[in-house]
Coordinates of C-alpha atoms and ligand atoms in Angstrom, one line a residue:
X1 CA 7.9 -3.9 13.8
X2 CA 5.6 -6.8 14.1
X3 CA 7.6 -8.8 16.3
X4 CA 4.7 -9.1 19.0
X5 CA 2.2 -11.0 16.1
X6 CA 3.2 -14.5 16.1
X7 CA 2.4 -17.2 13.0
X8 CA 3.0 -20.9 12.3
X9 CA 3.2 -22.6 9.3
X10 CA 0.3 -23.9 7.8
X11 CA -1.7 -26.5 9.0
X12 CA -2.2 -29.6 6.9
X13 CA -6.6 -30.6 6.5
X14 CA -6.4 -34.6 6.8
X15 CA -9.2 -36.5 4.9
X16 CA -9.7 -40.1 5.6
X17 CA -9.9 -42.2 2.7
X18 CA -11.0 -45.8 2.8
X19 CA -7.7 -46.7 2.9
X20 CA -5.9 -44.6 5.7
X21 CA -5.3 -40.4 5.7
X22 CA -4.8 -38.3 3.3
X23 CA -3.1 -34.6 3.4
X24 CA -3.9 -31.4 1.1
X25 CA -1.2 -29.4 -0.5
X26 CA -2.6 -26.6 -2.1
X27 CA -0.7 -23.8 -4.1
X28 CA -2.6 -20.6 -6.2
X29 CA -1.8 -18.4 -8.9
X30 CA -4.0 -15.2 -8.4
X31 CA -4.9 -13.0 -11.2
X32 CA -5.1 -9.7 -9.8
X33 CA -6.2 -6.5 -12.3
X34 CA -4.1 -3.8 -11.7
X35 CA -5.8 -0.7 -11.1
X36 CA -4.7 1.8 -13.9
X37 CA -7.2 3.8 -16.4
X38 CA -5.2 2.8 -19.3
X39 CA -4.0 -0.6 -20.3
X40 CA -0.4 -2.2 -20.1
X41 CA 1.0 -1.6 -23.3
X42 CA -2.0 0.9 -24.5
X43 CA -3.4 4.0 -24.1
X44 CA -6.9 2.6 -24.3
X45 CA -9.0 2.8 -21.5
X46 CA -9.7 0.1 -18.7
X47 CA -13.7 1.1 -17.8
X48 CA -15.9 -1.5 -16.4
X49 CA -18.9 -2.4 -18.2
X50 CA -18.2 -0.3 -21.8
X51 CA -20.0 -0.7 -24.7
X52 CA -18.3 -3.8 -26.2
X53 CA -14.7 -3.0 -28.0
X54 CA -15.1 0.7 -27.6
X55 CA -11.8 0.6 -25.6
X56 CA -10.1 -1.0 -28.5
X57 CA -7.0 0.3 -29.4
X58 CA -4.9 -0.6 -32.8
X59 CA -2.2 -2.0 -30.5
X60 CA -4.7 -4.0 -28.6
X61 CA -6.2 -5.1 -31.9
X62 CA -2.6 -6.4 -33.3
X63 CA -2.7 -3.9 -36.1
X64 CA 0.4 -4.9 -38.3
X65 CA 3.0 -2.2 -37.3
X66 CA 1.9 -1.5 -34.3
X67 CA 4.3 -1.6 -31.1
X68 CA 3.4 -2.4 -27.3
X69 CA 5.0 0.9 -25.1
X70 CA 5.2 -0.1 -21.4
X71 CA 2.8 1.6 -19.0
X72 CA 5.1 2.9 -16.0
X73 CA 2.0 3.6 -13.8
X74 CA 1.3 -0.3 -13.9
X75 CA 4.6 -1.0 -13.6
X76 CA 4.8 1.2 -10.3
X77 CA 1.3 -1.0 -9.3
X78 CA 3.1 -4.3 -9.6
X79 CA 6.3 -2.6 -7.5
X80 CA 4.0 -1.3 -5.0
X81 CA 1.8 -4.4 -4.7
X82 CA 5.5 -6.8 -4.4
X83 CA 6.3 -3.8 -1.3
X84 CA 3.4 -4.9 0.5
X85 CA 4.3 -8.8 0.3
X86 CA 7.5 -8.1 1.2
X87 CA 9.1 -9.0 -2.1
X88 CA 12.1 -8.8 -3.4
X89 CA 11.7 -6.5 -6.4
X90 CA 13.8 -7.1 -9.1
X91 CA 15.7 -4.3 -10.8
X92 CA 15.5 -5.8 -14.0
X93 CA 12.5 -8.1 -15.6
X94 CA 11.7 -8.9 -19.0
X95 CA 8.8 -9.9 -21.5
X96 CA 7.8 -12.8 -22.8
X97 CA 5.6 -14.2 -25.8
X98 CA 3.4 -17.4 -24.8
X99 CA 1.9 -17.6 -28.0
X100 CA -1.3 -19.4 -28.8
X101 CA -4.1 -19.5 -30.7
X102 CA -7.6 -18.0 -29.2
X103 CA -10.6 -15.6 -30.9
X104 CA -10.2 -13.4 -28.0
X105 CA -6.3 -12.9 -28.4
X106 CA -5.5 -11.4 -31.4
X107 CA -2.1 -10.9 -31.4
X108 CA -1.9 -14.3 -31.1
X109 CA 0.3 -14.5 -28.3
X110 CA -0.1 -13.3 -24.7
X111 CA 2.7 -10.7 -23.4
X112 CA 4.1 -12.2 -20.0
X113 CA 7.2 -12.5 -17.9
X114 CA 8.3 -16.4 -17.7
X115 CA 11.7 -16.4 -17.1
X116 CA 12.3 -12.7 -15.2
X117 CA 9.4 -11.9 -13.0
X118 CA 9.6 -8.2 -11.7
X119 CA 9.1 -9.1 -8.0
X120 CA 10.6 -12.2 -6.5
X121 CA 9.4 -13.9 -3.3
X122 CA 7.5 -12.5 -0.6
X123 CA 5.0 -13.5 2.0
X124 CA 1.6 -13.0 3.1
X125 CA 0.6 -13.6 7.3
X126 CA -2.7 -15.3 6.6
X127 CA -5.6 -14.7 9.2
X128 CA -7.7 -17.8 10.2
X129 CA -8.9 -16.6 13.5
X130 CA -7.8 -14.2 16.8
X131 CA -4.5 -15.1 17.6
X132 CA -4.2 -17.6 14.4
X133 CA -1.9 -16.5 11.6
X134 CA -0.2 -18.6 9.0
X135 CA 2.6 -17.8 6.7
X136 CA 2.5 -18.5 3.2
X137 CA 5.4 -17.8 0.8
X138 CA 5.2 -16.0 -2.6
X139 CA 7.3 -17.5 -5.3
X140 CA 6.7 -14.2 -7.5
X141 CA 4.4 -11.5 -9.3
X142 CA 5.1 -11.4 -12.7
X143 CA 3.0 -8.3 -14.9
X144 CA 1.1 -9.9 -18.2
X145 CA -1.6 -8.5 -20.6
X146 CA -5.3 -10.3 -20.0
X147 CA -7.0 -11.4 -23.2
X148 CA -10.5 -10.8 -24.2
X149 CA -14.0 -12.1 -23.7
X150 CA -15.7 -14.7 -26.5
X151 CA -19.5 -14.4 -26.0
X152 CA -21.5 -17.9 -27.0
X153 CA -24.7 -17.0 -25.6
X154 CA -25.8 -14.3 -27.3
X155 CA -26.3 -15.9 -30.7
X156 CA -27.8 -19.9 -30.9
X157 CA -25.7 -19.7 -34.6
X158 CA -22.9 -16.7 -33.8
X159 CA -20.5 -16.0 -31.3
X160 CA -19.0 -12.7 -30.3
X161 CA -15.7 -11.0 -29.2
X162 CA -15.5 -8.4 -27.1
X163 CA -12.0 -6.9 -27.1
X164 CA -12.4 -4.1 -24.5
X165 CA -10.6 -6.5 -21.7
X166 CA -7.4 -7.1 -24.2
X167 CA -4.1 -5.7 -23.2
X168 CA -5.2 -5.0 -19.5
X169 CA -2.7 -5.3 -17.1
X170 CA -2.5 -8.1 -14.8
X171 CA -0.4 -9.4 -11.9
X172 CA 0.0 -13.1 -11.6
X173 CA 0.8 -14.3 -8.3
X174 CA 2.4 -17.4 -7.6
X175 CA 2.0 -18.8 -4.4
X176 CA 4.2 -22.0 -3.1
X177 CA 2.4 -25.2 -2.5
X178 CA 2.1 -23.8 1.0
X179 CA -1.6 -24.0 1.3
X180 CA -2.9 -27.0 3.3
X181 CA -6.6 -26.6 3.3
X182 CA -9.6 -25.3 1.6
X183 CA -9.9 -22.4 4.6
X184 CA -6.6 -21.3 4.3
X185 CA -6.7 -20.7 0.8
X186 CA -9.5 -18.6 0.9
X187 CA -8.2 -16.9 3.7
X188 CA -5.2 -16.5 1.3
X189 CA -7.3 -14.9 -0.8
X190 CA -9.1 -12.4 1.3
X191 CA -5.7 -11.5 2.8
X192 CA -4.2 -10.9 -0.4
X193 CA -7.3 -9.0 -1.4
X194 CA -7.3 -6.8 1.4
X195 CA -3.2 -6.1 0.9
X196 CA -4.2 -4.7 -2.4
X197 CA -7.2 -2.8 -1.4
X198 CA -5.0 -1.0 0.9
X199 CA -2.4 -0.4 -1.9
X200 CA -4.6 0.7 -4.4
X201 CA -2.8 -1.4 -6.7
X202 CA -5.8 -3.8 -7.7
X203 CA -9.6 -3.5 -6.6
X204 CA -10.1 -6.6 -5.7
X205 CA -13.6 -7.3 -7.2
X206 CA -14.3 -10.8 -8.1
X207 CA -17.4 -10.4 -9.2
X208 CA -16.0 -8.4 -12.0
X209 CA -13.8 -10.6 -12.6
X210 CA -10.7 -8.4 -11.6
X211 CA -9.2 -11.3 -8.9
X212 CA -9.5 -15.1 -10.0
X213 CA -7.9 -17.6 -9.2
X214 CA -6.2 -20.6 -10.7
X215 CA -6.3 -23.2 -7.6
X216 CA -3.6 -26.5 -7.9
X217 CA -4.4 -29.4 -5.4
X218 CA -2.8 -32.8 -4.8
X219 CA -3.1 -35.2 -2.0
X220 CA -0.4 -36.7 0.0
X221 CA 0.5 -39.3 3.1
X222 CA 0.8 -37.6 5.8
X223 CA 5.2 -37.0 6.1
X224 CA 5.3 -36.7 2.5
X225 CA 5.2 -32.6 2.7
X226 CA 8.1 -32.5 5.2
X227 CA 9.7 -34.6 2.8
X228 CA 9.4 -31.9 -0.1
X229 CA 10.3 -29.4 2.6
X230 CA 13.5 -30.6 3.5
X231 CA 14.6 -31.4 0.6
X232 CA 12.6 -29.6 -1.8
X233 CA 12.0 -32.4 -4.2
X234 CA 8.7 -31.7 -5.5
X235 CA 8.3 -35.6 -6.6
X236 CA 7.6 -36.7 -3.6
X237 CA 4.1 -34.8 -3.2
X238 CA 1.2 -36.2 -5.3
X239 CA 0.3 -35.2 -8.9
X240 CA -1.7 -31.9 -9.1
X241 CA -4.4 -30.6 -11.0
X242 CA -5.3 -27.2 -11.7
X243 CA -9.0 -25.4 -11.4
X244 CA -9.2 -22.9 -13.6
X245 CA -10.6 -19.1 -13.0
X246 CA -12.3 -19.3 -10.0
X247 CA -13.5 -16.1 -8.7
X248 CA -15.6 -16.5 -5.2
X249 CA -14.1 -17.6 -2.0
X250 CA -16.7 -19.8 -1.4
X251 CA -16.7 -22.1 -4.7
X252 CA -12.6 -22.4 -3.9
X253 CA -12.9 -23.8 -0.9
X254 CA -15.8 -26.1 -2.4
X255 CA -14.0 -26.8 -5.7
X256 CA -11.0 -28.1 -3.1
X257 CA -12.8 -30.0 -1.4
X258 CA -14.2 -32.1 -4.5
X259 CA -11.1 -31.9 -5.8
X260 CA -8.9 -33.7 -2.7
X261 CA -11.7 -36.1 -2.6
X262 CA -11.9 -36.7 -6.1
X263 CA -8.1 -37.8 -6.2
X264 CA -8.3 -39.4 -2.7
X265 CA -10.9 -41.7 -4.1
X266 CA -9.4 -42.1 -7.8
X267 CA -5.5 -42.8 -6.1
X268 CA -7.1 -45.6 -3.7
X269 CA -8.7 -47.3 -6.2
X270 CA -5.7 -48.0 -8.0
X271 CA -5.8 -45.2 -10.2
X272 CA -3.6 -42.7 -11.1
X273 CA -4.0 -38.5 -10.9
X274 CA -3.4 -36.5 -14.4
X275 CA -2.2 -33.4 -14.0
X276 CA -4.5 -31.6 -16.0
X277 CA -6.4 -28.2 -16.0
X278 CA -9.8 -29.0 -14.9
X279 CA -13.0 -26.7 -14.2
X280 CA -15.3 -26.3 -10.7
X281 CA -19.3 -26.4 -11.9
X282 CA -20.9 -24.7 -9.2
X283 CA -24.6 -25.9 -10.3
X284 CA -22.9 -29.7 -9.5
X285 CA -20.4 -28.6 -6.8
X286 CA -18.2 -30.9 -9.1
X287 CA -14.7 -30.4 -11.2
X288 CA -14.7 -31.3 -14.7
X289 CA -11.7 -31.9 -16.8
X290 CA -10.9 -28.8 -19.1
X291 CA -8.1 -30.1 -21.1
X292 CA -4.9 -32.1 -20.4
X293 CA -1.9 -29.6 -18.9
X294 CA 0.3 -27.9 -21.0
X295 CA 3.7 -27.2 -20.0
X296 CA 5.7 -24.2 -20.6
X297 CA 7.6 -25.0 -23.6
X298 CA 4.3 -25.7 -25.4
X299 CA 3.7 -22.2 -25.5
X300 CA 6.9 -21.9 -27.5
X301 CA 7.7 -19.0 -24.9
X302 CA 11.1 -16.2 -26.2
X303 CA 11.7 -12.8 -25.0
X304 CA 9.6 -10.2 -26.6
X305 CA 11.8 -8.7 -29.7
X306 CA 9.1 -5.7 -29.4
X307 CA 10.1 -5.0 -25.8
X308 CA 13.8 -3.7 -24.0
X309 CA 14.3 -5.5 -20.9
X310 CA 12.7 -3.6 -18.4
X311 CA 15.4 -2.1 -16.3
X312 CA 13.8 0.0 -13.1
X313 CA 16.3 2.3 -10.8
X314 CA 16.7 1.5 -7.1
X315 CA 15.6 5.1 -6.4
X316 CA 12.5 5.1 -8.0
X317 CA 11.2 1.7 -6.0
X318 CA 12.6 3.6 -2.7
X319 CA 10.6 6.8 -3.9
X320 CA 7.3 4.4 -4.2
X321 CA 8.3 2.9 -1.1
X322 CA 8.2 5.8 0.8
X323 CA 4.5 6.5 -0.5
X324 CA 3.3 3.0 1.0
X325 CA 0.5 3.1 3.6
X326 CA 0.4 1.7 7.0
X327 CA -1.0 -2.1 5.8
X328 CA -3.8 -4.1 7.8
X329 CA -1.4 -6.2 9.9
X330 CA 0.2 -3.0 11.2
X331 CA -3.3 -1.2 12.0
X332 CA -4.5 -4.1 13.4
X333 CA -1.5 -4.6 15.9
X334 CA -1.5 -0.6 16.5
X335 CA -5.1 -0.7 17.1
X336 CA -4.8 -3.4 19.7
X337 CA -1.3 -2.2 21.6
X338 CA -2.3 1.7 21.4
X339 CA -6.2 1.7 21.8
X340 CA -6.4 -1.5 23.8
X341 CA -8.7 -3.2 21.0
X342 CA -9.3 -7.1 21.0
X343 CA -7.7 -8.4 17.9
X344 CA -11.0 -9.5 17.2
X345 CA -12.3 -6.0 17.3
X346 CA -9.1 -5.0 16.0
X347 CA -9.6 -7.3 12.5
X348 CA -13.3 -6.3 12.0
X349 CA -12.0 -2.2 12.0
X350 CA -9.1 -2.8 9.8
X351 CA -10.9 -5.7 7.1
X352 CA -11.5 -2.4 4.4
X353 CA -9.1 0.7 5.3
X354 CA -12.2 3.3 4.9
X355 CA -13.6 1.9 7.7
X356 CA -10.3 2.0 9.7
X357 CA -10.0 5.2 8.7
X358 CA -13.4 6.2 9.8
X359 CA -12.9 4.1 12.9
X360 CA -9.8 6.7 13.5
X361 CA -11.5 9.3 13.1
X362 CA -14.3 8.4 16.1
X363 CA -11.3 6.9 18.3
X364 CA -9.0 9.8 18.3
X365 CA -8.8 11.7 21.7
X366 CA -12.0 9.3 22.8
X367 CA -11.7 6.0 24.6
X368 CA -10.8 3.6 21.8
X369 CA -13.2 0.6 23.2
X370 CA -15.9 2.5 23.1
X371 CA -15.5 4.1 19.7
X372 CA -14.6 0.5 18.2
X373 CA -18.0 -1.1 20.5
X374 CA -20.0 2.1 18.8
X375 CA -18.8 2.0 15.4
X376 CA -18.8 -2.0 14.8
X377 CA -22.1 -2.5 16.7
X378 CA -24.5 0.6 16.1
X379 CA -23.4 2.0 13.4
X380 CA -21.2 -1.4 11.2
X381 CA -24.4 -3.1 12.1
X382 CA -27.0 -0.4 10.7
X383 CA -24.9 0.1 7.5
X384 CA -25.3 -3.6 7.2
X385 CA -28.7 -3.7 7.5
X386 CA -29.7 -0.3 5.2
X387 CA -27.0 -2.4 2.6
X388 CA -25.3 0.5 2.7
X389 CA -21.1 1.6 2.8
X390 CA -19.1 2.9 5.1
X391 CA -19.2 5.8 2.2
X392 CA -23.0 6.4 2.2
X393 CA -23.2 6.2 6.2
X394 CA -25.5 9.0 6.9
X395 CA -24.1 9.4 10.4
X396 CA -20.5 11.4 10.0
X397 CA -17.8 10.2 11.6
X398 CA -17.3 13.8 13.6
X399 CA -21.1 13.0 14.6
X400 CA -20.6 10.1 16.2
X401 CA -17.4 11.5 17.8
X402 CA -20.0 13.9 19.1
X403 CA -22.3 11.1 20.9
X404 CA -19.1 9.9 22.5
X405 CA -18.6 13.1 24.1
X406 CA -21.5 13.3 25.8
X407 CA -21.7 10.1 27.2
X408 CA -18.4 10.6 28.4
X409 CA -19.1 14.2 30.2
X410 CA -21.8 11.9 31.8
X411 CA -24.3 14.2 30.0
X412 CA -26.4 11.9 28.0
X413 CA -26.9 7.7 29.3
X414 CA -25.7 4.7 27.5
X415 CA -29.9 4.2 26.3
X416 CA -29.9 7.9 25.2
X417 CA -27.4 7.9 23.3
X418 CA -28.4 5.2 21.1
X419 CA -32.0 7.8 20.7
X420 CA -29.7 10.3 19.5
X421 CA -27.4 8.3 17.2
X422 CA -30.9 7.4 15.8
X423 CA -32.2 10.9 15.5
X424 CA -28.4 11.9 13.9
X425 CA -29.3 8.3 11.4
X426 CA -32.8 9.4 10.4
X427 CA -32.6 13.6 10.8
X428 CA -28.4 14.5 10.8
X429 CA -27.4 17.5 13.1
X430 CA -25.1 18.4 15.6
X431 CA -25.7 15.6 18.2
X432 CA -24.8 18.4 21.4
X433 CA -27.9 20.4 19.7
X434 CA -29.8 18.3 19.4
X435 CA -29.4 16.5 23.0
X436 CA -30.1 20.3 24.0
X437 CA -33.1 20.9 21.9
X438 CA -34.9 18.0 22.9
X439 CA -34.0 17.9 26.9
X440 CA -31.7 14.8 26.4
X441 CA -29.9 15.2 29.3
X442 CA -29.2 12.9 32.1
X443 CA -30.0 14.4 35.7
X444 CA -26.9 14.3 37.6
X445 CA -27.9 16.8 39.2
X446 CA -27.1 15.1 42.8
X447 CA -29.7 16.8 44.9
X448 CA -32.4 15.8 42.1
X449 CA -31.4 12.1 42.6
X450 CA -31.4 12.0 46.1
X451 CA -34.7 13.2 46.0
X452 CA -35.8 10.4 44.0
X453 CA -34.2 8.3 45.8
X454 CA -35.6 9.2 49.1
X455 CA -38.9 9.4 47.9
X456 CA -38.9 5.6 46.3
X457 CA -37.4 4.2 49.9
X458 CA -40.2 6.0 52.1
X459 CA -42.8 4.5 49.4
X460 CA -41.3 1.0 49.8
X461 CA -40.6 -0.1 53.2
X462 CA -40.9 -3.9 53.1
X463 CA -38.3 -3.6 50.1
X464 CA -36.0 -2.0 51.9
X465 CA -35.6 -4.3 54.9
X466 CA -34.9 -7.3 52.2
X467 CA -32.7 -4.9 50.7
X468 CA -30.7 -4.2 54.0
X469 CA -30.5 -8.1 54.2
X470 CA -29.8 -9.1 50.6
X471 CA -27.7 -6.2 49.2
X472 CA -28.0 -7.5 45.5
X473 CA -31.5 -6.3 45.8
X474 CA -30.7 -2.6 45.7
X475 CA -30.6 -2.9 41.8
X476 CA -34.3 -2.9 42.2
X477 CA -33.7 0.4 44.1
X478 CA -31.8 2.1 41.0
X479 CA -34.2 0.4 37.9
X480 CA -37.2 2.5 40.1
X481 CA -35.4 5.7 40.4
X482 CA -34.3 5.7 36.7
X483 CA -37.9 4.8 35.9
X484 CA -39.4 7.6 37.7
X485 CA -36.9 10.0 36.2
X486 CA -37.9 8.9 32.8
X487 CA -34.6 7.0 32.1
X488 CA -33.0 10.7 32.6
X489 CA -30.9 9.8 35.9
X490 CA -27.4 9.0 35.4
X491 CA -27.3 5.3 36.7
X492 CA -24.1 5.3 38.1
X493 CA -24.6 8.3 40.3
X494 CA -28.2 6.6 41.4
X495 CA -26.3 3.4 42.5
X496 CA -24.2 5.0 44.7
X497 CA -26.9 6.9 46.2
X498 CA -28.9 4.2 46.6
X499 CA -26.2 2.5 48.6
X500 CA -25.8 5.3 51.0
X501 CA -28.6 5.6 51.7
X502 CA -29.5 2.0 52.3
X503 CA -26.4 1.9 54.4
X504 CA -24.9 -1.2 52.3
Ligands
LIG601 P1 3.4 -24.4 -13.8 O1 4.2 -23.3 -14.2 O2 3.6 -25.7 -14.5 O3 2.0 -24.1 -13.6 P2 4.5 -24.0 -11.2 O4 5.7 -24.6 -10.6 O5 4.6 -22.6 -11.6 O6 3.9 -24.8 -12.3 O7 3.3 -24.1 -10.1 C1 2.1 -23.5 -10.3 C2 1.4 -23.5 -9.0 O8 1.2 -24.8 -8.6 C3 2.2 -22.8 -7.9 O9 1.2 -22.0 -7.2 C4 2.6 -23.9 -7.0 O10 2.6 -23.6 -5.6 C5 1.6 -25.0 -7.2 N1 2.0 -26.4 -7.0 C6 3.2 -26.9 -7.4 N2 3.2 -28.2 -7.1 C7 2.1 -28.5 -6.4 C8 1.5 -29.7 -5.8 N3 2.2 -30.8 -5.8 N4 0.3 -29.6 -5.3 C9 -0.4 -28.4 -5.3 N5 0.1 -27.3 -5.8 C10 1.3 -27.3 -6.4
LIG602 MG1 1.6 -21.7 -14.0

């Protein structure tokens, strides 16, 4: 289906040390909230911003006796969500206990899936720029409860729980070490990001907290990562470290750029990287060491006596898959094969689907250029500057339809248009009333302009001499007929006049 959009692997960001060139090899394990009301073994609700532990239930407080019951809904989300990466989803999964000791987790272990993730591997088509797109494997999506918040700053002597974020469901996402450089992973990110948006399966707001991202880095020699590629022997890539929880796009590809230099510089001084879990400041633009890394058997990890494996039916995935929507690489090559977009154009409309969707709206039966020119430039760029969402636009989608038309009967110029999406902006209305109302119309009324015109040429005889000479100067013609029409003529119809009768 998308045979026509081409990708390449990723492309490797060399650093030169002091001693020669270094390569990146990046992979990322996203935590991605999955949108669902209630939580994944709980009832209790998942509300942004609630009075702390008010959505506290006994299961998500580890009451003794009671039992986790699977949430199918989030279930369905992590399906859904493995869909759009093109995952293979796996009819069976299981839980896990990773059990360890933290305030916020009282149950004193986390629920997870270690050893039978519900979707396998997938892939995401990462955009870096028109006509650049990068494929980076998924190694799996896995469903786990979050834990909850420990407050320090509230209290100089105290510190506080807050329990409300316990037992929410999350997605983990495990990249491969496919990422070569700071852009591409936050590209990754965004891409990912969007995928979900479209789904509806996680919100994607980092602020909140509800994507983060665990980042891994090591440096190589350049040839050591087609090594590990061709023979998949991860030893021969450099020791990683992993940056914890970072949650904007910006301090990623900051925290990875200290981080390849940090181990650049550290390696070719004769030391040696720890793999270790490590923290980005953004106050120092530095990564601090967190603690040393645990590995999985630490967490003393067995199946979940509490929880059947979780055995889903082939029909029931096909029934979700039938529901999914048309994703952003799709609309975007759609957009560009069946309305003629740029893919620059193309990737602007289709970056949140509400504006795609508003963008169809505008397009449909119209020219398709000019809707996209229209709704990125006048009204994308008006939104942006009132702060405002595609959902609070004042200025309907059926209204600016309604501009389009008008311009496109010829009725209304390219400059009066813009008045009336303004007068739509500040006053609403139908734009065809009001263009009526207020004598918007451009004359092309033919015998009007030849009047016009005829009555600027007798005025200006030296002009039209240089004219007859110099034919580029019977623009000068048309900008005084439009002026003495008040900006009314149709400006096509008054260049071709102005031709004719100038004899050019
Ligand atoms: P663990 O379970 O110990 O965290 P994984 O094999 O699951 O290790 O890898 C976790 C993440 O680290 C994955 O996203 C993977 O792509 C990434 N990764 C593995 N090896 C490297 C490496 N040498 N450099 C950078 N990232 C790596
Ligand atoms: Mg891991």
């Amino acid at each position: 289906m998308l045979d026509h959009l081409s990708y390449t692997a990723p492309e490797p960001k060399v650093i030169a040390g002091a001693k020669g060139d270094w390569e990146l090899v990046i992979g990322l394990e996203v935590h991605a909230q999955v949108a669902s009301n209630a939580k994944l073994f709980s009832g209790a609700s998942t509300a942004f911003g609630a009075e702390p532990n008010s959505n506290v239930s006994f299961v998500d407080a580890a009451m003794p006796g009671m039992l986790p019951v699977i949430n199918e809904f989030c279930v369905a989300q992590a399906v859904r969500t493995g869909l759009g990466l093109k995952a293979q989803i796996n009819l069976v999964s299981a839980f896990d206990r990773k059990n360890y000791f933290y305030p916020d987790l009282p149950q004193g272990y986390q629920i997870s899936q270690l050893y039978h993730p519900i979707v396998g591997e997938g892939e995401i088509i990462v955009d870096m720029a028109p006509g650049v797109a990068r494929r980076v494997r998924i190694e799996r999506i896995h469903l786990e409860q979050d834990a909850g918040k420990s407050i320090h700053d509230m209290d100089p002597a105290l510190s506080f729980v807050d329990l409300n974020r316990t037992g929410v469901a999350l997605m983990e996402i495990v990249s491969r070490p496919d990422i070569r450089g700071p852009e591409e992973a936050a590209a990754y990110v965004a891409k990912l990001r969007q995928i979900m948006r479209y789904l509806g399966t996680c919100d994607g707001n980092m602020q909140n907290g509800n994507l983060r991202a665990d980042v891994n880095v090591s440096v190589c020699k350049p040839g050591d990562y087609e090594r590990f590629q061709a023979t998949g022997d991860h030893s021969v890539l450099g020791t990683r470290c992993e940056i914890k929880n970072m949650n904007s796009l910006r301090f990623i590809q900051a925290a990875i750029d200290y981080e390849a230099r940090r181990q650049i510089a550290l390696i070719e001084d004769g030391g040696t990287v720890v793999q270790e879990t490590r923290l980005y400041d953004p106050d120092k633009g530095e990564t601090r060491s967190m603690r040393s890394k645990e590995e999985a058997h630490d967490y003393r990890y067995f199946p979940d006596p509490d929880l059947l494996p979780l055995e889903i039916e082939q029909g029931w995935v096909d029934d979700i898959a039938a529901t999914m929507p048309e994703l952003p690489d799709e609309k975007k090559a759609r957009f560009v094969t069946e309305l003629g977009l740029s893919e620059y154009d193309a990737g602007v409309l289709t970056a949140e689907v509400e504006n795609a969707d508003f963008f169809e709206v505008v397009a449909r039966g119209r020219d398709g250029k000019q809707a996209a020119n229209w709704v990125i430039n006048e009204l994308f760029g008006r939104l942006n500057k009132e702060g405002l969402s595609i959902g609070e636009s004042p200025v309907s989608s059926a209204q600016l339809g309604g501009v389009l038309d008008l311009i496109a009967s010829g009725e209304i110029s390219g400059k009066m248009a813009k008045d009336l999406f303004e007068i739509v902006w500040t006053e609403g209305g139908e734009p065809s009333e009001i263009a009526q109302a207020r004598g918007m119309k451009q004359v092309t009324d033919l015998g009007a302009i030849e009047a016009a015109v005829d009555q600027i040429i007798a005025a200006n005889p030296a002009q039209v001499e240089k004219a007859k000479a110099n034919p580029k100067l019977a623009g000068w013609f048309t900008g005084q007929v439009l002026k003495a029409t008040g900006g009314k003529a149709n400006p096509a119809a008054v260049n071709e006049m102005v031709a004719k009768k100038l004899g050019l």
